[in-house]
Amino acid sequence: MLRVGIGGGSGYSGVELIQILLRHPEVEITFLSSERYAGDPVEVLFPHLRSLIDVRFSKLEDVSQTDLDVLFLALPHGEAMRLVPQLDNIPLIIDLSGDFRIPAPEVFEQYYGFAHTAMEQQKGFIYGLTEINRDQLRGARRISNPGCFATATILALYPLYRKAWVDGPVYVDSKTGSSGAGRSPSATTHHPRRTQSLFPYKPFSHQHIPEIEQLLDRAENRLIFQPHSAPFVRGIFASHYMQLIEPKTAEEVRALYQEIYSQSPFIRIVPGCPDLSCIQHSNFVDIGVATDDRHLIVWSTLDNLQKGAAGQAVQNMNVACGFEETLGLTASPAFP
Amino acid sequence: MLRVGIGGGSGYSGVELIQILLRHPEVEITFLSSERYAGDPVEVLFPHLRSLIDVRFSKLEDVSQTDLDVLFLALPHGEAMRLVPQLDNIPLIIDLSGDFRIPAPEVFEQYYGFAHTAMEQQKGFIYGLTEINRDQLRGARRISNPGCFATATILALYPLYRKAWVDGPVYVDSKTGSSGAGRSPSATTHHPRRTQSLFPYKPFSHQHIPEIEQLLDRAENRLIFQPHSAPFVRGIFASHYMQLIEPKTAEEVRALYQEIYSQSPFIRIVPGCPDLSCIQHSNFVDIGVATDDRHLIVWSTLDNLQKGAAGQAVQNMNVACGFEETLGLTASPAFP
Amino acid sequence: MLRVGIGGGSGYSGVELIQILLRHPEVEITFLSSERYAGDPVEVLFPHLRSLIDVRFSKLEDVSQTDLDVLFLALPHGEAMRLVPQLDNIPLIIDLSGDFRIPAPEVFEQYYGFAHTAMEQQKGFIYGLTEINRDQLRGARRISNPGCFATATILALYPLYRKAWVDGPVYVDSKTGSSGAGRSPSATTHHPRRTQSLFPYKPFSHQHIPEIEQLLDRAENRLIFQPHSAPFVRGIFASHYMQLIEPKTAEEVRALYQEIYSQSPFIRIVPGCPDLSCIQHSNFVDIGVATDDRHLIVWSTLDNLQKGAAGQAVQNMNVACGFEETLGLTASPAFP
Amino acid sequence: MLRVGIGGGSGYSGVELIQILLRHPEVEITFLSSERYAGDPVEVLFPHLRSLIDVRFSKLEDVSQTDLDVLFLALPHGEAMRLVPQLDNIPLIIDLSGDFRIPAPEVFEQYYGFAHTAMEQQKGFIYGLTEINRDQLRGARRISNPGCFATATILALYPLYRKAWVDGPVYVDSKTGSSGAGRSPSATTHHPRRTQSLFPYKPFSHQHIPEIEQLLDRAENRLIFQPHSAPFVRGIFASHYMQLIEPKTAEEVRALYQEIYSQSPFIRIVPGCPDLSCIQHSNFVDIGVATDDRHLIVWSTLDNLQKGAAGQAVQNMNVACGFEETLGLTASPAFP
């Protein structure tokens, strides 16, 4: 059994990691951090976990005295970069924040609003979009887990970019649930306002844009990414609009995706239109397409806390440690 | 046109007052307070009101230099008692907080957690449950607007108490929407948690209990009041359980209510079971009953921001000022 | 007082018409049809309207014996075309279905799936997108009320097309609430499935496409329209993506819209990003824009039952009858 | 591996059974029935299960030619009683409908509205409220799975009845989610109506009343049961109000429950107030209490599709077959 710790166990990515790892046959959670709840049992903060786990929260600083095989970091942006340089002795660290996703310090600062302080360590991180970087992830020691929007859009566009099928700009209209904003209440996640609402935010400036662009980098295809806050709790539904260089039928496009993702158990190419409610609480990414002569729409949908965060992190741990890629992640989507 | 001000125009009761008063033909809003938004036009905080009102927020302290006919106070508990003693020149003040509802200072302190500092002024306030105290409200100068739960339960039980039909304890299971918690985000109104949730709170200790008991005061009928937070935005649905001294049919009970509320345009006695979705965004209270030999269930439902707060406040203004009781309050419930 | 009838008073557009017309000072509802509820008072079907209206439902065929000044038809597609030829004596008919929106019979048949049978009458209808066709609507006798998606997208793009600012294709990602599907329950509006869901439908084939294209008809700008079902009840949020021929700032684009819509009281050009929750239960259309050198995003949002159906129908009646355009439509959006 | 079949695999209890059994290490699903989808793979109806199961739906009548170790019946009331007499060869049948819960034919007919036709077989069924009847369930061949409301209320009251602590009537105010109405759309589960609604139904007449009364049968304690439809998808939240014969503290009541349920891994006695969102997608029942001298409130909450249906059915299979009681049921509640 691997001894696994979670730095930032009190946020939504942290609790999703707990929920997944409790089902994982090869690991044991031995460390969870929360500054505010240090010393308390998990159910003080997460009463739904009563009787399921008896680890108490620790202070994050105590991680260095803890003997861990794997450490997941689910901290606010900027904290992992302070911590990682001190944790050389931990064999595998998987960071879920944006801290180690961007190799260019000036791009990082532009999108995150503060200077990067651990660029040396950044070079040691593999970008953990499992389906794209699976080979590099085997045996990796430092993994930077992708952003939720980035995962949805990279997986939706990667086959088309690899084949250079797209002509001109690609417009991405992405809709996210309220859990994407995390566990801290705010005006835009206040139930009276959010529950019958929908609104865009951060036009032309979301911090997942550089992540997407570094994997999808054709000068001919400018990518316009626009996120929207929608009134569901879990999930991302991303709609991608573009022109094709050559006309293709939906069948031809699906065949391309089937081929490229033939070894990827979490990618499902679906006939017709995907539905957010088919992937919630699972690690699946459902992808669908529609075409009309030269125009193509690609839809991708995933659970932002699973494939968009904790699920992909565990998938990456599985690949890095040589486990079956789906271990602990085989639960069906929860419907209704 | 009466010049009307709202102290605390930035909360949910405040904005509901704005929305109602904009439809009222005899008043004009000339003062709105918000400490944080003082100087800003209303749409900075409430963009849905853009183009509908061009008053700017003021600081609350400026109310004393403003020439007003009516002042609504929609402030946090404890603030109106500090302000009212300085506002003798304002002809009509309607306070929506709990500050002037309870004449016994020790009861106030027990339920609100701090000492009352304006008990002298409290004596000048009429408890504004319009249907019960309508005659006292005509020409009133100081009105204490009831709590939302208190309004739902007093109106549901008042006919039975007046006739002394009830035997033993009365159990009240009341469910409220998230807007009842106000405009400030908190853990229990965070969308990811609230939207598929339901939970009780404050057992045996909610601050509306003494309001209810001072109108419904039969020693034989102990009242057990239990509020629950439910995952809708607007409304209260209150279920009242009790035994009857004498068996009654549902028809007999409804006939009693019809008689007692025959002059009350906002009370609707409905056949069958009432439905929260029939009263939202209106000032109606829908009441229904069911009986089985000696047992009686009475249901009441209202919109917590309308009849439970701003709507009843305007209804009280209408009665106090000699307007038609329904003026500005005739909009139909908004369905769906 | 105009005598007003509603054919199809039992659907969501019908009940929204009732709710609006009850606030309209110049009309009286004297006829409502429902085949199933003929003979019943309105509250049998719509208990929220108890005490507000005492008209009973009639059979639709009885409309010909009723003396009406205005008839709104809120019937399923295909029924108005059978009825209108027999109702020459009614001075003003406003049809909310798709029956009279499309002058080309082959286009109608392609999108609606059945042949048109009243093309002669169709020529007498004005397309009631008030802001665009206001002059033609004054004194009109037959008005075809636009589709909800068409209203949102035409108003969002019309200024750009009039000035020919757009280069190449325009992609429209539109999200609609569940009330858009009408009052009949179905699999996609079943609460357990819909409430945490989002999914596209009818790719490249929605019946509002020809409506949009007949007003926005530049060969250079192919329009790709994609609707999505989202988990709110009321509203449409439409996002429009395109390239500009010449770079423009957001301020320049907003100035254009302000100019073109300067006489349109229901269009609000907002700074920043619009929010669905700012227009619900009102007749407003909120429009916002964002630019990045050559790319432009335009957002429009409206209430599908108000500006997208019943509200615009009343607005058109006001213009046709010479009333103030906003009469009966001045209620503020209902928030929260 | 046991060969398991599900009669009625196309409803919500059926699909929940599939989702649970896919996680169960000792069984294999080899039969699923759906009259409408017979011949189709599961993902035609349940696209969220794509790639997880490759059984096709069969007609129910084919069950008799299938070699099964366990058959779950998740059919509409009235169908199991026609089927069961023909299935003597199946070692274990667990029926989730109301057909075999009530031994008195006249009581059955009163509450279900039609005559029972298999009373002989009924005698062979054990009432599968696991925590109460665990000993009888070991090795059982025919199990009648309890109703969701009955499970919540029996577990909440059983310790008090066993100790005879309660004085006089017990009032049960129970709130259920929309999934309780099943997969067929109807007016009361139509998203536009349900999503901001709450309403009682079936006063004094719900069919789970006799189930409750046959386990909780003290003449001194008349039980008044009132269900409400609430706007969440999953779960039951039941509030129980009563008087105590002797005053008890909350601690004393909780100690009683801890003792009685000490061998029941799915019952959690919680401090403070339980929360529906702590049990969703799990087989837990969370129970909390509050007291005030002589009055007692007991709250119980469970997932209607898990402990209220499919989860308890699998729990009963585990007990009947000699597996660990929690096998396949250890997934944590899914939060948020």
Short mmCIF file of C-alpha atoms in Angstrom, two decimals, chain B residues 334-336, chain C residues 6-20 29 31-38 42 45-49 57-58 60 72-77 79 96 178-185 234 304-306 309-310, chain D residues 190 192:
data_model
loop_
_atom_site.label_atom_id
_atom_site.label_comp_id
_atom_site.label_asym_id
_atom_site.label_seq_id
_atom_site.Cartn_x
_atom_site.Cartn_y
_atom_site.Cartn_z
CA ALA B 334 -44.59 34.67 -11.47
CA PHE B 335 -44.94 31.20 -12.90
CA PRO B 336 -43.10 29.24 -14.12
CA ILE C 6 -55.69 34.32 -26.14
CA GLY C 7 -55.91 31.21 -28.31
CA GLY C 8 -53.83 28.63 -26.50
CA GLY C 9 -54.12 30.07 -23.04
CA SER C 10 -52.98 26.90 -21.36
CA GLY C 11 -49.36 26.89 -22.49
CA TYR C 12 -46.45 28.82 -21.03
CA SER C 13 -46.67 31.63 -23.59
CA GLY C 14 -50.38 31.82 -22.89
CA VAL C 15 -50.04 32.09 -19.14
CA GLU C 16 -47.24 34.64 -19.53
CA LEU C 17 -49.60 36.69 -21.71
CA ILE C 18 -52.22 36.51 -18.95
CA GLN C 19 -49.70 37.63 -16.33
CA ILE C 20 -48.60 40.58 -18.44
CA ILE C 29 -58.90 39.54 -21.17
CA PHE C 31 -61.36 34.97 -24.08
CA LEU C 32 -58.95 32.14 -23.26
CA SER C 33 -58.89 28.80 -25.02
CA SER C 34 -57.98 25.34 -23.83
CA GLU C 35 -59.43 22.22 -25.39
CA ARG C 36 -58.79 20.15 -22.30
CA TYR C 37 -59.91 22.69 -19.68
CA ALA C 38 -62.82 24.25 -21.64
CA VAL C 42 -58.30 29.45 -14.96
CA LEU C 45 -54.99 24.70 -14.42
CA PHE C 46 -53.05 27.66 -12.99
CA PRO C 47 -53.71 27.79 -9.26
CA HIS C 48 -51.29 30.68 -8.87
CA LEU C 49 -53.85 32.89 -10.67
CA PHE C 57 -61.41 28.55 -20.65
CA SER C 58 -63.35 28.09 -23.91
CA LEU C 60 -60.69 27.45 -29.54
CA PHE C 72 -53.03 36.47 -29.48
CA LEU C 73 -52.41 32.95 -30.81
CA ALA C 74 -50.08 30.88 -28.64
CA LEU C 75 -50.74 27.52 -30.28
CA PRO C 76 -48.48 24.68 -31.43
CA HIS C 77 -46.88 25.20 -34.83
CA GLU C 79 -52.58 25.42 -35.86
CA LEU C 96 -46.61 33.59 -31.48
CA SER C 178 -36.44 24.51 -19.69
CA SER C 179 -39.54 26.68 -20.03
CA GLY C 180 -38.65 26.99 -23.70
CA ALA C 181 -39.85 23.44 -24.16
CA GLY C 182 -43.36 24.37 -23.09
CA ARG C 183 -45.75 23.04 -20.49
CA SER C 184 -45.79 19.40 -21.64
CA PRO C 185 -43.43 17.17 -19.67
CA ARG C 234 -36.31 31.10 -17.88
CA ASN C 304 -37.71 33.57 -23.50
CA LEU C 305 -41.30 33.95 -22.27
CA GLN C 306 -41.18 37.75 -22.19
CA ALA C 309 -42.62 35.45 -26.69
CA ALA C 310 -45.42 37.08 -24.68
CA HIS D 190 -41.56 18.96 -15.05
CA PRO D 192 -40.01 24.48 -14.89
#
